Amino acid sequence: MLFLKYISDVYKDEYNKLITQYGDNPDLIHAMMSKQRFVLPEGASFWDLYEKRYEAGNGERIDKALHALEEANGSKLKNVFQDISFNTDRLGQEKQKNDLLRHLLEDFGKDILNLSTERVGSLDIIGNAYEYLIKHFAAGSGATAGEYYTPPEVSTLLATVLEPVEGDQICDPCTGSGSLLLKCGAMVRKNSGSKKYALFGQEAIGSTWALAKMNMFLHGEDNHRIEWGDTIRNPLLLDKDGNRLLHFDVVTANPPFSLDKWGHDDASSDPYGRFRRGVPPKTKGDYAFISHMIETLKPDTGRMAVVVPHGVLFRASSEGKIRKQLIEENLLDTVIGLPEKLFFGTGIPAAILIFKKHKTDNNVLFIDASREFKSGKNQNQLTPDNIQKVIDTYKARETTDKYSYLASFDEIAENDFNLNIPRYVDTFEEEAEIDLVAVRTERVQLKNELQTLEAEMEVYLKELGYGA
């Protein structure tokens, strides 16, 4: 509804401007309106629905409007509203449903929610409102929230360490609601003032893919290509012949942790050679996503950051073999340990792995950021200071006491390519020595004080008549 209201207000705003300019030329106005970002067919705008809100059939009218909007905008909005229905029995019987939807239309129709360009000015306000809604839906969604939402602090950290620049092609193969891609785009604009970059993604869940598409448009990111489908089983970001995976400057993702049934049965015959280093275990798809991302990096500029559960750092068997080869190829650049309870749907601590196609050394930097965070009742949070410390340490690429360690290839090999962070970053805090003589002296003093108090208490009790 927010999306429909936004494009309706912008459309109405533009139409009124053209009426003022060309009021005596309706054909010209119609032609110019057909070239807007979104085409709104007659009867399909928010305001058309608002005017009929007291009539029966609100749910059916809204669904028809969304369908007409899809049809009128071709590939731009194709299938975006397919999983969305306002004409559902979950809203109650017909009268109750109609009343609920009338109230919804009236709430969005209030002046305070006028989203026209003339009033709002910046798309960021709309996009931020949408992000706010997604975040609060995620907070109440429990385990399913991890399927579509990466906390903004983590997205900021990922985008900052990857340093996307003007001209970059940026991809998230597990797009979710698109927040990570949007952060990368914002980082390019912040650092260069340029909008010359392209966003790519793929998302397996249809309703989440729709969220991402709307999120892009509401943030003014029209230059995107986000496909709907399973990245591992059916990658869709391919060259024009459909034979090769597209390659990107920046690849980043927060894939589902240790996904079961990820596509193991067909992995050994993968036509894109993504699993040439080994096939991940059937019940843990972490290295399937890592392997896919590695194979989509450009050979010269490619760099990637991926959020993973800690098991990825040390599990043996097929995962150990893949990990060993990635390190031997000098692709792994940095391992960052994050605090627990950062992500919706899971309390386990995660890590960030950073890979680069062209490194300047053969070392791996380990950062233990797991103990520095703002504690929350249900979710912990990285503060700006926490994030900045990680970024400064990452850029310095040095060993710091109890926080980071720059490990050589030989050291990692000596550890049998186990990347468990405590093997490299010593966070052990020695307990202060106890002065037993001082403790005994204090104990004797307290004992004497207690005897004095007992004697005083006995006198008071006698005075009150409770004595022996």
Short mmCIF file of C-alpha atoms in Angstrom, two decimals:
data_model
loop_
_atom_site.label_atom_id
_atom_site.label_comp_id
_atom_site.label_asym_id
_atom_site.label_seq_id
_atom_site.Cartn_x
_atom_site.Cartn_y
_atom_site.Cartn_z
CA MET A 1 0.00 0.00 0.00
CA LEU A 2 2.90 2.35 0.73
CA PHE A 3 4.33 1.58 -2.71
CA LEU A 4 0.99 2.16 -4.45
CA LYS A 5 0.43 5.40 -2.51
CA TYR A 6 3.90 6.67 -3.38
CA ILE A 7 3.67 6.11 -7.14
CA SER A 8 0.10 7.45 -7.16
CA ASP A 9 1.13 10.67 -5.39
CA VAL A 10 4.13 11.21 -7.67
CA TYR A 11 1.97 10.50 -10.72
CA LYS A 12 -0.77 12.89 -9.51
CA ASP A 13 1.84 15.56 -8.73
CA GLU A 14 3.29 15.34 -12.24
CA TYR A 15 -0.16 15.29 -13.85
CA ASN A 16 -1.18 18.49 -12.04
CA LYS A 17 2.01 20.23 -13.19
CA LEU A 18 1.32 19.28 -16.80
CA ILE A 19 -2.30 20.43 -16.52
CA THR A 20 -1.01 23.83 -15.40
CA GLN A 21 1.40 23.99 -18.35
CA TYR A 22 -0.60 22.33 -21.13
CA GLY A 23 -4.19 22.38 -19.92
CA ASP A 24 -5.53 22.89 -23.44
CA ASN A 25 -3.66 19.92 -24.92
CA PRO A 26 -4.88 16.63 -23.35
CA ASP A 27 -3.20 14.49 -26.02
CA LEU A 28 0.20 15.97 -25.20
CA ILE A 29 -0.39 15.49 -21.47
CA HIS A 30 -1.39 11.85 -22.04
CA ALA A 31 1.74 11.24 -24.14
CA MET A 32 4.00 12.80 -21.53
CA MET A 33 2.39 10.87 -18.67
CA SER A 34 3.02 7.60 -20.53
CA LYS A 35 6.75 8.31 -20.18
CA GLN A 36 6.72 8.55 -16.36
CA ARG A 37 8.69 6.04 -14.26
CA PHE A 38 5.45 4.16 -13.70
CA VAL A 39 2.32 4.09 -15.82
CA LEU A 40 -0.92 4.20 -13.81
CA PRO A 41 -3.92 2.83 -15.76
CA GLU A 42 -7.28 4.44 -15.24
CA GLY A 43 -8.91 3.17 -12.05
CA ALA A 44 -5.67 1.71 -10.67
CA SER A 45 -4.28 4.60 -8.63
CA PHE A 46 -4.54 4.85 -4.88
CA TRP A 47 -6.91 7.81 -5.25
CA ASP A 48 -9.28 5.82 -7.49
CA LEU A 49 -9.51 3.21 -4.75
CA TYR A 50 -9.85 5.88 -2.05
CA GLU A 51 -12.86 7.47 -3.75
CA LYS A 52 -14.72 4.14 -3.77
CA ARG A 53 -13.74 3.11 -0.26
CA TYR A 54 -17.35 3.16 1.03
CA GLU A 55 -18.52 0.81 -1.74
CA ALA A 56 -18.51 -2.98 -1.34
CA GLY A 57 -15.56 -4.94 -2.79
CA ASN A 58 -12.52 -2.99 -1.56
CA GLY A 59 -10.37 -6.12 -1.51
CA GLU A 60 -11.25 -7.14 -5.04
CA ARG A 61 -10.76 -3.58 -6.33
CA ILE A 62 -7.30 -3.28 -4.75
CA ASP A 63 -6.21 -6.65 -6.22
CA LYS A 64 -7.46 -5.65 -9.68
CA ALA A 65 -5.64 -2.32 -9.42
CA LEU A 66 -2.36 -4.05 -8.57
CA HIS A 67 -2.82 -6.50 -11.44
CA ALA A 68 -3.52 -3.62 -13.87
CA LEU A 69 -0.42 -1.82 -12.57
CA GLU A 70 1.68 -4.90 -13.31
CA GLU A 71 0.25 -5.24 -16.81
CA ALA A 72 0.78 -1.57 -17.66
CA ASN A 73 4.44 -1.51 -16.58
CA GLY A 74 5.70 -4.58 -18.41
CA SER A 75 8.93 -6.15 -17.19
CA LYS A 76 9.47 -3.43 -14.58
CA LEU A 77 6.73 -4.76 -12.26
CA LYS A 78 6.11 -8.21 -13.75
CA ASN A 79 4.99 -10.68 -11.02
CA VAL A 80 5.75 -8.19 -8.22
CA PHE A 81 2.22 -8.36 -6.80
CA GLN A 82 1.54 -12.03 -7.54
CA ASP A 83 1.77 -13.16 -3.88
CA ILE A 84 -0.12 -10.14 -2.54
CA SER A 85 -3.87 -10.18 -2.04
CA PHE A 86 -6.09 -7.81 -0.09
CA ASN A 87 -9.14 -9.92 -0.97
CA THR A 88 -8.40 -12.62 1.58
CA ASP A 89 -10.60 -14.33 4.18
CA ARG A 90 -7.84 -13.73 6.74
CA LEU A 91 -9.22 -10.19 7.03
CA GLY A 92 -12.59 -11.55 8.11
CA GLN A 93 -16.00 -11.83 6.49
CA GLU A 94 -16.90 -9.45 3.69
CA LYS A 95 -18.24 -6.52 5.75
CA GLN A 96 -15.42 -6.69 8.30
CA LYS A 97 -12.84 -6.96 5.51
CA ASN A 98 -14.37 -4.03 3.66
CA ASP A 99 -14.31 -1.87 6.79
CA LEU A 100 -10.70 -2.77 7.57
CA LEU A 101 -9.59 -1.88 4.07
CA ARG A 102 -11.59 1.35 4.13
CA HIS A 103 -9.76 2.37 7.30
CA LEU A 104 -6.43 1.42 5.69
CA LEU A 105 -7.17 3.58 2.64
CA GLU A 106 -8.26 6.45 4.88
CA ASP A 107 -5.07 6.24 6.95
CA PHE A 108 -2.90 6.36 3.84
CA GLY A 109 -5.09 9.15 2.44
CA LYS A 110 -4.32 11.56 5.30
CA ASP A 111 -2.38 14.75 4.49
CA ILE A 112 0.51 13.63 6.70
CA LEU A 113 1.09 10.77 4.24
CA ASN A 114 1.18 12.96 1.15
CA LEU A 115 4.19 11.42 -0.62
CA SER A 116 4.34 13.70 -3.64
CA THR A 117 7.76 14.90 -4.83
CA GLU A 118 6.69 18.50 -4.21
CA ARG A 119 6.14 17.76 -0.51
CA VAL A 120 8.68 15.05 0.27
CA GLY A 121 11.46 16.18 -2.04
CA SER A 122 13.84 13.27 -1.41
CA LEU A 123 13.26 9.64 -2.26
CA ASP A 124 15.28 8.66 0.79
CA ILE A 125 12.38 9.56 3.07
CA ILE A 126 10.11 7.09 1.27
CA GLY A 127 12.79 4.42 1.08
CA ASN A 128 13.69 4.84 4.73
CA ALA A 129 10.03 4.52 5.71
CA TYR A 130 9.85 1.26 3.77
CA GLU A 131 13.06 -0.01 5.42
CA TYR A 132 11.58 0.91 8.80
CA LEU A 133 8.48 -1.18 8.08
CA ILE A 134 10.56 -4.14 6.88
CA LYS A 135 12.72 -3.97 10.02
CA HIS A 136 9.69 -4.02 12.32
CA PHE A 137 8.04 -6.83 10.38
CA ALA A 138 11.34 -8.73 10.75
CA ALA A 139 11.39 -8.10 14.51
CA GLY A 140 8.04 -9.84 14.83
CA SER A 141 8.67 -12.63 12.36
CA GLY A 142 10.94 -14.84 14.47
CA ALA A 143 12.97 -17.44 12.61
CA THR A 144 11.68 -16.44 9.16
CA ALA A 145 13.11 -12.91 9.40
CA GLY A 146 16.57 -14.13 8.50
CA GLU A 147 15.22 -15.05 5.08
CA TYR A 148 14.86 -11.44 4.03
CA TYR A 149 16.48 -8.99 6.42
CA THR A 150 20.07 -8.09 7.29
CA PRO A 151 20.41 -5.61 10.19
CA PRO A 152 21.42 -2.17 8.83
CA GLU A 153 24.56 -2.02 11.01
CA VAL A 154 25.84 -5.26 9.44
CA SER A 155 24.94 -3.98 5.96
CA THR A 156 26.87 -0.78 6.67
CA LEU A 157 29.92 -2.74 7.79
CA LEU A 158 29.84 -4.99 4.71
CA ALA A 159 29.38 -2.09 2.29
CA THR A 160 32.16 -0.06 3.92
CA VAL A 161 34.83 -2.76 3.85
CA LEU A 162 34.01 -3.61 0.20
CA GLU A 163 34.40 0.05 -0.87
CA PRO A 164 32.18 -0.01 -3.98
CA VAL A 165 33.17 2.75 -6.41
CA GLU A 166 31.86 4.48 -9.51
CA GLY A 167 31.36 2.04 -12.38
CA ASP A 168 31.13 -1.06 -10.19
CA GLN A 169 28.71 -3.87 -10.89
CA ILE A 170 27.43 -5.06 -7.52
CA CYS A 171 25.64 -8.34 -6.82
CA ASP A 172 23.83 -10.02 -3.92
CA PRO A 173 22.90 -13.61 -4.89
CA CYS A 174 20.68 -13.91 -1.78
CA THR A 175 19.01 -10.54 -2.15
CA GLY A 176 16.35 -10.76 0.55
CA SER A 177 14.61 -7.38 0.76
CA GLY A 178 17.55 -5.71 -1.01
CA SER A 179 18.90 -3.66 1.91
CA LEU A 180 22.50 -4.80 1.40
CA LEU A 181 22.49 -3.82 -2.28
CA LEU A 182 20.97 -0.46 -1.39
CA LYS A 183 23.73 0.16 1.19
CA CYS A 184 26.37 -0.54 -1.46
CA GLY A 185 24.71 1.85 -3.89
CA ALA A 186 24.51 4.53 -1.20
CA MET A 187 28.21 3.99 -0.47
CA VAL A 188 29.11 4.70 -4.12
CA ARG A 189 27.05 7.91 -4.10
CA LYS A 190 28.57 8.99 -0.78
CA ASN A 191 32.17 8.41 -1.88
CA SER A 192 31.98 9.66 -5.46
CA GLY A 193 28.70 11.55 -5.87
CA SER A 194 28.04 9.32 -8.86
CA LYS A 195 25.08 7.09 -9.74
CA LYS A 196 27.13 5.21 -12.33
CA TYR A 197 26.88 1.71 -10.92
CA ALA A 198 24.56 -1.26 -11.43
CA LEU A 199 22.84 -3.50 -8.88
CA PHE A 200 22.19 -7.19 -9.52
CA GLY A 201 20.61 -9.87 -7.39
CA GLN A 202 18.67 -13.09 -7.18
CA GLU A 203 16.12 -14.18 -4.57
CA ALA A 204 14.48 -17.59 -4.22
CA ILE A 205 11.31 -16.63 -2.31
CA GLY A 206 8.72 -14.87 -4.48
CA SER A 207 7.22 -12.62 -1.81
CA THR A 208 10.70 -11.56 -0.65
CA TRP A 209 11.74 -10.88 -4.24
CA ALA A 210 8.69 -8.59 -4.53
CA LEU A 211 9.81 -6.75 -1.37
CA ALA A 212 13.23 -6.21 -2.93
CA LYS A 213 11.80 -4.90 -6.21
CA MET A 214 9.58 -2.37 -4.42
CA ASN A 215 12.46 -1.44 -2.11
CA MET A 216 14.64 -0.62 -5.14
CA PHE A 217 12.05 1.61 -6.75
CA LEU A 218 11.20 3.40 -3.51
CA HIS A 219 14.92 4.24 -3.08
CA GLY A 220 15.13 5.52 -6.66
CA GLU A 221 17.34 2.61 -7.76
CA ASP A 222 15.83 1.98 -11.18
CA ASN A 223 19.12 0.62 -12.58
CA HIS A 224 18.80 -2.85 -11.10
CA ARG A 225 18.32 -6.41 -12.25
CA ILE A 226 16.95 -8.73 -9.60
CA GLU A 227 15.92 -12.20 -10.71
CA TRP A 228 13.48 -14.53 -9.01
CA GLY A 229 14.80 -18.08 -8.57
CA ASP A 230 17.12 -20.41 -6.66
CA THR A 231 20.69 -19.14 -7.00
CA ILE A 232 22.34 -22.53 -6.48
CA ARG A 233 19.96 -24.76 -8.45
CA ASN A 234 19.16 -22.28 -11.19
CA PRO A 235 21.42 -19.21 -11.40
CA LEU A 236 19.78 -16.60 -13.63
CA LEU A 237 22.41 -13.87 -13.75
CA LEU A 238 24.01 -15.18 -16.93
CA ASP A 239 25.57 -13.70 -20.08
CA LYS A 240 23.37 -13.08 -23.13
CA ASP A 241 23.98 -16.61 -24.42
CA GLY A 242 23.04 -18.14 -21.09
CA ASN A 243 26.24 -20.20 -20.92
CA ARG A 244 28.36 -18.30 -18.40
CA LEU A 245 27.79 -16.71 -15.03
CA LEU A 246 27.96 -12.93 -15.04
CA HIS A 247 31.00 -11.53 -13.24
CA PHE A 248 30.89 -8.61 -10.80
CA ASP A 249 33.26 -6.16 -9.11
CA VAL A 250 31.52 -6.53 -5.74
CA VAL A 251 29.63 -9.57 -4.46
CA THR A 252 28.09 -9.63 -1.00
CA ALA A 253 25.43 -11.68 0.76
CA ASN A 254 23.92 -12.89 4.00
CA PRO A 255 22.91 -16.41 2.86
CA PRO A 256 20.70 -18.73 4.94
CA PHE A 257 22.88 -20.38 7.59
CA SER A 258 23.72 -24.07 7.03
CA LEU A 259 20.86 -24.58 4.57
CA ASP A 260 19.60 -28.14 4.31
CA LYS A 261 18.53 -29.48 0.87
CA TRP A 262 20.41 -26.79 -1.02
CA GLY A 263 20.84 -28.76 -4.27
CA HIS A 264 23.56 -31.27 -3.38
CA ASP A 265 22.33 -33.98 -5.77
CA ASP A 266 23.06 -31.95 -8.90
CA ALA A 267 26.15 -30.09 -7.68
CA SER A 268 28.74 -32.56 -8.99
CA SER A 269 27.53 -31.95 -12.56
CA ASP A 270 27.16 -28.19 -12.23
CA PRO A 271 27.50 -26.72 -15.75
CA TYR A 272 29.19 -23.57 -14.42
CA GLY A 273 32.01 -25.35 -12.56
CA ARG A 274 31.16 -23.70 -9.26
CA PHE A 275 32.01 -26.78 -7.18
CA ARG A 276 35.36 -27.66 -8.71
CA ARG A 277 37.00 -27.29 -5.29
CA GLY A 278 34.60 -29.83 -3.83
CA VAL A 279 30.90 -30.41 -3.18
CA PRO A 280 29.67 -29.15 0.21
CA PRO A 281 27.84 -31.58 2.52
CA LYS A 282 24.22 -32.39 1.77
CA THR A 283 22.84 -30.77 4.92
CA LYS A 284 24.99 -27.61 5.03
CA GLY A 285 24.90 -25.27 2.05
CA ASP A 286 27.23 -22.56 3.39
CA TYR A 287 30.10 -23.40 1.04
CA ALA A 288 27.67 -23.76 -1.87
CA PHE A 289 26.92 -20.05 -1.61
CA ILE A 290 30.58 -19.18 -1.00
CA SER A 291 31.63 -21.24 -4.04
CA HIS A 292 28.99 -19.59 -6.22
CA MET A 293 30.05 -16.10 -5.12
CA ILE A 294 33.75 -16.79 -5.72
CA GLU A 295 32.99 -17.90 -9.30
CA THR A 296 31.11 -14.66 -10.02
CA LEU A 297 34.03 -12.35 -9.14
CA LYS A 298 35.75 -10.40 -11.90
CA PRO A 299 39.35 -11.62 -12.29
CA ASP A 300 40.95 -8.22 -11.66
CA THR A 301 38.66 -6.16 -9.44
CA GLY A 302 36.51 -8.86 -7.80
CA ARG A 303 36.01 -8.69 -4.04
CA MET A 304 33.34 -10.19 -1.82
CA ALA A 305 32.07 -10.30 1.75
CA VAL A 306 29.76 -13.01 3.05
CA VAL A 307 28.10 -13.58 6.44
CA VAL A 308 28.52 -17.16 7.69
CA PRO A 309 28.00 -19.25 10.84
CA HIS A 310 31.20 -20.06 12.74
CA GLY A 311 31.11 -23.71 11.69
CA VAL A 312 32.31 -22.59 8.25
CA LEU A 313 35.62 -21.63 9.88
CA PHE A 314 36.53 -25.04 11.26
CA ARG A 315 34.29 -27.90 10.08
CA ALA A 316 36.32 -30.68 8.49
CA SER A 317 35.58 -33.22 5.71
CA SER A 318 34.47 -31.73 2.37
CA GLU A 319 34.17 -28.22 3.84
CA GLY A 320 37.73 -28.45 5.17
CA LYS A 321 38.99 -29.36 1.69
CA ILE A 322 37.19 -26.42 0.07
CA ARG A 323 38.44 -24.04 2.76
CA LYS A 324 42.03 -25.29 2.35
CA GLN A 325 41.95 -24.73 -1.41
CA LEU A 326 40.50 -21.23 -1.11
CA ILE A 327 43.35 -20.32 1.27
CA GLU A 328 45.98 -21.97 -0.93
CA GLU A 329 44.69 -19.93 -3.87
CA ASN A 330 45.24 -16.83 -1.68
CA LEU A 331 41.63 -15.70 -2.04
CA LEU A 332 40.78 -15.31 1.65
CA ASP A 333 41.65 -11.83 2.92
CA THR A 334 39.95 -11.30 6.32
CA VAL A 335 37.87 -13.11 8.95
CA ILE A 336 35.72 -10.93 11.23
CA GLY A 337 33.97 -12.42 14.28
CA LEU A 338 30.66 -10.73 15.15
CA PRO A 339 28.71 -10.62 18.42
CA GLU A 340 25.88 -13.04 19.15
CA LYS A 341 22.18 -12.11 18.72
CA LEU A 342 22.78 -9.61 15.93
CA PHE A 343 20.52 -11.32 13.42
CA PHE A 344 16.78 -11.88 13.54
CA GLY A 345 15.80 -15.52 13.85
CA THR A 346 19.04 -16.82 15.36
CA GLY A 347 21.04 -16.04 18.49
CA ILE A 348 24.27 -17.64 17.31
CA PRO A 349 27.30 -15.44 16.61
CA ALA A 350 28.27 -15.11 12.97
CA ALA A 351 31.41 -14.16 11.07
CA ILE A 352 32.21 -12.21 7.93
CA LEU A 353 34.59 -13.69 5.36
CA ILE A 354 36.22 -11.27 2.91
CA PHE A 355 37.71 -12.65 -0.30
CA LYS A 356 39.71 -10.79 -2.96
CA LYS A 357 40.88 -11.83 -6.41
CA HIS A 358 44.02 -9.72 -6.17
CA LYS A 359 45.66 -9.48 -2.75
CA THR A 360 48.83 -7.59 -1.92
CA ASP A 361 50.10 -10.31 0.48
CA ASN A 362 49.39 -13.94 1.38
CA ASN A 363 48.29 -13.21 4.95
CA VAL A 364 44.84 -13.43 6.51
CA LEU A 365 43.65 -10.81 9.01
CA PHE A 366 41.57 -12.06 11.94
CA ILE A 367 39.40 -9.57 13.84
CA ASP A 368 37.52 -10.54 16.99
CA ALA A 369 34.70 -7.99 17.26
CA SER A 370 32.46 -10.38 19.19
CA ARG A 371 32.72 -8.66 22.58
CA GLU A 372 31.97 -5.07 21.58
CA PHE A 373 28.30 -4.24 21.02
CA LYS A 374 25.26 -2.53 22.46
CA SER A 375 23.25 -5.07 24.41
CA GLY A 376 19.51 -5.37 23.75
CA LYS A 377 16.71 -7.46 25.19
CA ASN A 378 16.08 -9.50 22.06
CA GLN A 379 18.73 -8.24 19.63
CA ASN A 380 22.22 -6.92 20.15
CA GLN A 381 23.44 -4.08 17.98
CA LEU A 382 26.73 -2.77 16.59
CA THR A 383 27.23 0.89 17.46
CA PRO A 384 28.91 3.37 15.06
CA ASP A 385 32.03 3.18 17.26
CA ASN A 386 32.03 -0.63 17.10
CA ILE A 387 31.75 -0.51 13.30
CA GLN A 388 34.45 2.15 12.97
CA LYS A 389 36.88 0.13 15.08
CA VAL A 390 36.41 -2.89 12.78
CA ILE A 391 36.91 -0.72 9.69
CA ASP A 392 40.03 1.00 11.08
CA THR A 393 41.52 -2.37 12.06
CA TYR A 394 40.65 -3.83 8.65
CA LYS A 395 42.36 -0.96 6.85
CA ALA A 396 45.44 -0.97 9.11
CA ARG A 397 45.84 -4.72 8.57
CA GLU A 398 47.92 -5.13 11.72
CA THR A 399 47.95 -7.21 14.88
CA THR A 400 46.41 -5.44 17.88
CA ASP A 401 46.31 -6.80 21.40
CA LYS A 402 43.27 -9.00 22.10
CA TYR A 403 41.41 -7.72 19.01
CA SER A 404 43.17 -8.66 15.77
CA TYR A 405 45.94 -10.85 14.39
CA LEU A 406 47.62 -10.87 10.97
CA ALA A 407 48.35 -14.54 10.30
CA SER A 408 50.74 -15.81 7.67
CA PHE A 409 49.89 -18.66 5.32
CA ASP A 410 52.33 -20.90 7.17
CA GLU A 411 50.63 -20.25 10.51
CA ILE A 412 47.25 -21.14 9.06
CA ALA A 413 48.71 -24.27 7.47
CA GLU A 414 50.20 -25.26 10.84
CA ASN A 415 46.65 -25.01 12.23
CA ASP A 416 45.51 -27.43 9.51
CA PHE A 417 43.64 -24.56 7.79
CA ASN A 418 41.33 -24.19 10.77
CA LEU A 419 40.13 -20.57 10.89
CA ASN A 420 38.60 -20.62 14.36
CA ILE A 421 39.27 -17.07 15.57
CA PRO A 422 40.49 -17.91 19.14
CA ARG A 423 43.38 -19.84 17.55
CA TYR A 424 44.75 -16.53 16.30
CA VAL A 425 43.37 -13.73 18.48
CA ASP A 426 44.21 -14.27 22.15
CA THR A 427 41.44 -12.70 24.21
CA PHE A 428 42.42 -14.38 27.48
CA GLU A 429 42.28 -11.97 30.40
CA GLU A 430 44.46 -12.90 33.38
CA GLU A 431 42.66 -12.76 36.68
CA ALA A 432 44.12 -10.35 39.21
CA GLU A 433 46.32 -12.00 41.83
CA ILE A 434 44.70 -12.42 45.21
CA ASP A 435 46.65 -11.13 48.24
CA LEU A 436 45.81 -13.86 50.78
CA VAL A 437 47.42 -12.00 53.70
CA ALA A 438 45.29 -8.89 52.99
CA VAL A 439 42.17 -11.05 52.63
CA ARG A 440 42.88 -12.75 56.02
CA THR A 441 43.48 -9.38 57.72
CA GLU A 442 40.17 -8.04 56.31
CA ARG A 443 38.36 -11.19 57.43
CA VAL A 444 39.67 -10.84 61.02
CA GLN A 445 38.62 -7.19 61.04
CA LEU A 446 35.10 -8.05 59.84
CA LYS A 447 34.86 -10.82 62.44
CA ASN A 448 35.72 -8.35 65.24
CA GLU A 449 33.16 -5.86 63.90
CA LEU A 450 30.53 -8.61 63.86
CA GLN A 451 31.25 -9.50 67.51
CA THR A 452 30.87 -5.85 68.51
CA LEU A 453 27.55 -5.60 66.64
CA GLU A 454 26.29 -8.82 68.25
CA ALA A 455 27.09 -7.41 71.73
CA GLU A 456 25.26 -4.16 70.94
CA MET A 457 22.27 -6.09 69.61
CA GLU A 458 22.09 -8.15 72.82
CA VAL A 459 21.93 -4.93 74.95
CA TYR A 460 19.09 -3.55 72.76
CA LEU A 461 17.14 -6.81 73.02
CA LYS A 462 17.43 -6.82 76.85
CA GLU A 463 16.18 -3.22 76.98
CA LEU A 464 13.15 -4.28 74.93
CA GLY A 465 12.46 -7.19 77.24
CA TYR A 466 13.62 -9.93 74.89
CA GLY A 467 16.79 -10.76 76.77
CA ALA A 468 17.39 -13.95 78.74
#
